[in-house]
CSV table of C-alpha atoms in Angstrom, one decimal:
chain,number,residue,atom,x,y,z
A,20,UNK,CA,50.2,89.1,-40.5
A,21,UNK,CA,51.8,92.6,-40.4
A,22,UNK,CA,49.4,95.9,-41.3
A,23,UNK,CA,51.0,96.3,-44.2
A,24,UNK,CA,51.6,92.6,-45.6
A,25,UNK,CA,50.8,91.9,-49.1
A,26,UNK,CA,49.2,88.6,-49.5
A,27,UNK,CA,48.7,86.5,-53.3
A,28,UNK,CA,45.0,86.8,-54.6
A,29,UNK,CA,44.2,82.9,-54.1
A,30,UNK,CA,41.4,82.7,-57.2
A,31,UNK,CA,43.4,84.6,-59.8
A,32,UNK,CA,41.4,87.7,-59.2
A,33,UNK,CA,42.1,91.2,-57.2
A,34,UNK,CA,42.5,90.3,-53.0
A,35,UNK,CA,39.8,91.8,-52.0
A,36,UNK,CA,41.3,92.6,-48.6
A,37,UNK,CA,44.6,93.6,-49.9
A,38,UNK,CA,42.4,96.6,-51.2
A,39,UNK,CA,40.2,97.0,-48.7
A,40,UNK,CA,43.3,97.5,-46.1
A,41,UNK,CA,45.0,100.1,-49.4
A,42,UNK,CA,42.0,102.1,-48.8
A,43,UNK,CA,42.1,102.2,-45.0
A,44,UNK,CA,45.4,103.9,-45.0
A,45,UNK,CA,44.5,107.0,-44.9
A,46,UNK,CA,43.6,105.5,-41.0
A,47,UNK,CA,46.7,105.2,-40.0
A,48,UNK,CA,48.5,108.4,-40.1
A,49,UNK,CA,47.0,111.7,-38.3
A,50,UNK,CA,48.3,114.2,-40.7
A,51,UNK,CA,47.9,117.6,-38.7
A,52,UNK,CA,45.8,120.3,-41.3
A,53,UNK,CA,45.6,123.6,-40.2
A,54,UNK,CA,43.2,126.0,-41.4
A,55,UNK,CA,44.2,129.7,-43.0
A,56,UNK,CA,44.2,131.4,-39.6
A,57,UNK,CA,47.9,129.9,-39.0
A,58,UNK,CA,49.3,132.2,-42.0
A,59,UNK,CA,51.4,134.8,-39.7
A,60,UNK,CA,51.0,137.5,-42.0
A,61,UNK,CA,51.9,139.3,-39.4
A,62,UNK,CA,55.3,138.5,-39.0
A,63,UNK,CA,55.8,140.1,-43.0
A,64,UNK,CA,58.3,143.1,-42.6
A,65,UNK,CA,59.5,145.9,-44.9
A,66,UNK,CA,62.0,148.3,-45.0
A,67,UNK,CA,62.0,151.8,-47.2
A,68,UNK,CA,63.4,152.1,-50.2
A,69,UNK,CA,65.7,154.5,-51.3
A,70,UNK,CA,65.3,154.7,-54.6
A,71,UNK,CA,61.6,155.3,-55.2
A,72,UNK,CA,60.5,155.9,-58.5
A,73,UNK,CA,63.2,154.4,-60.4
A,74,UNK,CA,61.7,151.6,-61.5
A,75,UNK,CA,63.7,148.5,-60.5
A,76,UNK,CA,62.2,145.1,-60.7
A,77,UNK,CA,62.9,142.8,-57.8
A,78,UNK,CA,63.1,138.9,-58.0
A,79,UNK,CA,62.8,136.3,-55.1
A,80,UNK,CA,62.2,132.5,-55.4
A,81,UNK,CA,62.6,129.9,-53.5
A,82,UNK,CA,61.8,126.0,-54.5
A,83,UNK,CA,61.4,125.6,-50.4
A,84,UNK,CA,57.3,126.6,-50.6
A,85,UNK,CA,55.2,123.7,-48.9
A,86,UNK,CA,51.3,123.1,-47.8
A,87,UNK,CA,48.8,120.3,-47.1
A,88,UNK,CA,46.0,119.2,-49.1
A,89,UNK,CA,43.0,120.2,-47.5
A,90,UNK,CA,41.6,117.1,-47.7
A,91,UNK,CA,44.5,114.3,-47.1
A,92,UNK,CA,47.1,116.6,-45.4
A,93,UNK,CA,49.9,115.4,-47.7
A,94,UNK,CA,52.5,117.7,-48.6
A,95,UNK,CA,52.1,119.6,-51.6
A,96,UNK,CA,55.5,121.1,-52.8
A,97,UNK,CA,56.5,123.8,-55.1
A,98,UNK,CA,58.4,126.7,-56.2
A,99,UNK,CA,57.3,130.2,-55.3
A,100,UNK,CA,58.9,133.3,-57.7
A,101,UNK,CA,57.5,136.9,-56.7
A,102,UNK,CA,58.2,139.7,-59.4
A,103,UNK,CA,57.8,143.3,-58.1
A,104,UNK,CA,58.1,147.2,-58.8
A,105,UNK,CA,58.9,148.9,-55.4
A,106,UNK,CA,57.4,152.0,-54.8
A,107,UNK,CA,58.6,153.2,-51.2
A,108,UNK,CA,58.8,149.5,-49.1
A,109,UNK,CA,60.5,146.8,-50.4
A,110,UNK,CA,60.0,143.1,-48.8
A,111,UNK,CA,62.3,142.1,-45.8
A,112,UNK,CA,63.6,138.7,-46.7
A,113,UNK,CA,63.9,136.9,-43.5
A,114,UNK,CA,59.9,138.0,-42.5
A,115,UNK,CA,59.3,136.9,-45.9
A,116,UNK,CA,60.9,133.2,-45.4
A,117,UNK,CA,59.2,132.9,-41.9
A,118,UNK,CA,55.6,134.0,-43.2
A,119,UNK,CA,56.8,131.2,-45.9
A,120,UNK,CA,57.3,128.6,-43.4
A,121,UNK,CA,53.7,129.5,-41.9
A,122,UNK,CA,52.5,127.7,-44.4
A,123,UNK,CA,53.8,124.6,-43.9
A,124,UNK,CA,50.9,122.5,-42.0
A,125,UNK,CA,47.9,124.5,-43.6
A,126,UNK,CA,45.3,123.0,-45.3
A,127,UNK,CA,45.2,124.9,-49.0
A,128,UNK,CA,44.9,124.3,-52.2
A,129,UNK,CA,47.6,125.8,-54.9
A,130,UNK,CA,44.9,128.6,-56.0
A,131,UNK,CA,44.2,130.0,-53.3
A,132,UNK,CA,47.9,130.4,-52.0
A,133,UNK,CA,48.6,132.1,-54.8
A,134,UNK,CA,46.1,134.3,-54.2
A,135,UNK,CA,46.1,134.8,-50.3
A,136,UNK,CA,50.5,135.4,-50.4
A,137,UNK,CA,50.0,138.0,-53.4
A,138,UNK,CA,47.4,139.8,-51.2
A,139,UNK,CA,50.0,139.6,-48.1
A,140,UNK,CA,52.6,140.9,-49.6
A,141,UNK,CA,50.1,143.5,-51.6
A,142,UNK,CA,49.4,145.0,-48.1
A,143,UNK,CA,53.2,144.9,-46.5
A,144,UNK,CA,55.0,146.6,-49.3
A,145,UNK,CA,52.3,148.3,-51.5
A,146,UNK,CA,54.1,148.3,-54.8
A,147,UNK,CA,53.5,149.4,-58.0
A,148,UNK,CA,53.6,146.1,-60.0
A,149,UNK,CA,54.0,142.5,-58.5
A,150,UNK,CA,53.4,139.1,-60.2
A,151,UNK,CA,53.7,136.1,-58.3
A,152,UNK,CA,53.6,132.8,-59.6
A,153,UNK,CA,53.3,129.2,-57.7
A,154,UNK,CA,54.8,126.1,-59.6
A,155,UNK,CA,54.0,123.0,-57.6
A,156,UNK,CA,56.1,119.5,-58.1
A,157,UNK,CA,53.7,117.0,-60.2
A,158,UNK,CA,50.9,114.9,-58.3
A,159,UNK,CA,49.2,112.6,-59.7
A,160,UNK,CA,50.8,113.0,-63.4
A,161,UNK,CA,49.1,116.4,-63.6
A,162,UNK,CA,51.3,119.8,-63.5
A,163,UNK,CA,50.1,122.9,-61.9
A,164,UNK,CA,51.5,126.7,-62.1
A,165,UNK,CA,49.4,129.3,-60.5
A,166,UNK,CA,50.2,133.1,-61.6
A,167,UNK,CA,49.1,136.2,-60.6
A,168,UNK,CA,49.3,139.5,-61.2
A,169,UNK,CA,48.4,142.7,-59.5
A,170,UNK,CA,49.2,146.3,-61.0
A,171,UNK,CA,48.2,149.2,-58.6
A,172,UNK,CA,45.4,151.3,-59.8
A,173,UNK,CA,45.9,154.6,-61.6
């Protein structure tokens, strides 16, 4: 019989084996999870802004913004907007979508992406306002949108 072969319960009740092999799945794939340390934070550029003090917002999004569970390794999917104020740097697109793409194999869950990109770009571009928000596609029925905000002190 094939792995994956579904076989008729013989007594009426569940086939025991049928969900014995459901649950030994997870056995047969070696999702990769990396841990936070492949983030390349580093890679995030910014270039100075001309027009300091005037008070512009910026927008970016993308609905290209993947991870891993931490704990299966399956893709988790989502859209990522990112609200700021410059003050003096202003966010280089192109180190932004590569520091994106870093996150593709690592093991995190919605929260604390939110959290960790905010603080990135927080430190690269040190604006006056910036709200970031993380919408990830439905799992499991349930919806999840992560926001937050940071406001430079004084």
């Amino acid at each position: 019989m094939a792995p994956f072969a579904m076989t008729e319960p013989t007594n009426g009740g569940p086939d025991m084996n049928l969900q014995q092999r459901y649950t030994d799945l997870d056995h047969y794939l070696d999702l990769p999870i990396a841990g936070v340390d492949a983030v390349r934070g580093d890679c995030l550029l910014a270039f100075e802004y001309e027009y300091a003090g005037s008070r512009a917002e910026v927008e970016i999004s993308t609905d290209e913004f993947t991870a891993v569970c931490p704990w299966t390794g399956l893709p988790d999917q989502g859209t990522l907007q990112i609200r700021y104020v410059p003050d003096r740097l202003c966010i280089e697109l192109k180190s932004l979508k590569y520091y994106l793409l870093s996150y593709r194999s690592v093991g995190i869950v919605q929260e604390h992406a939110a959290n960790r990109i905010l603080e990135d770009l927080v430190r690269v571009c040190a604006p006056l306002r910036m709200d970031l928000r993380l919408d990830y596609q439905a799992r499991g029925g349930i919806h999840t949108v992560v926001s937050v905000p940071y406001t430079r002190p004084g």
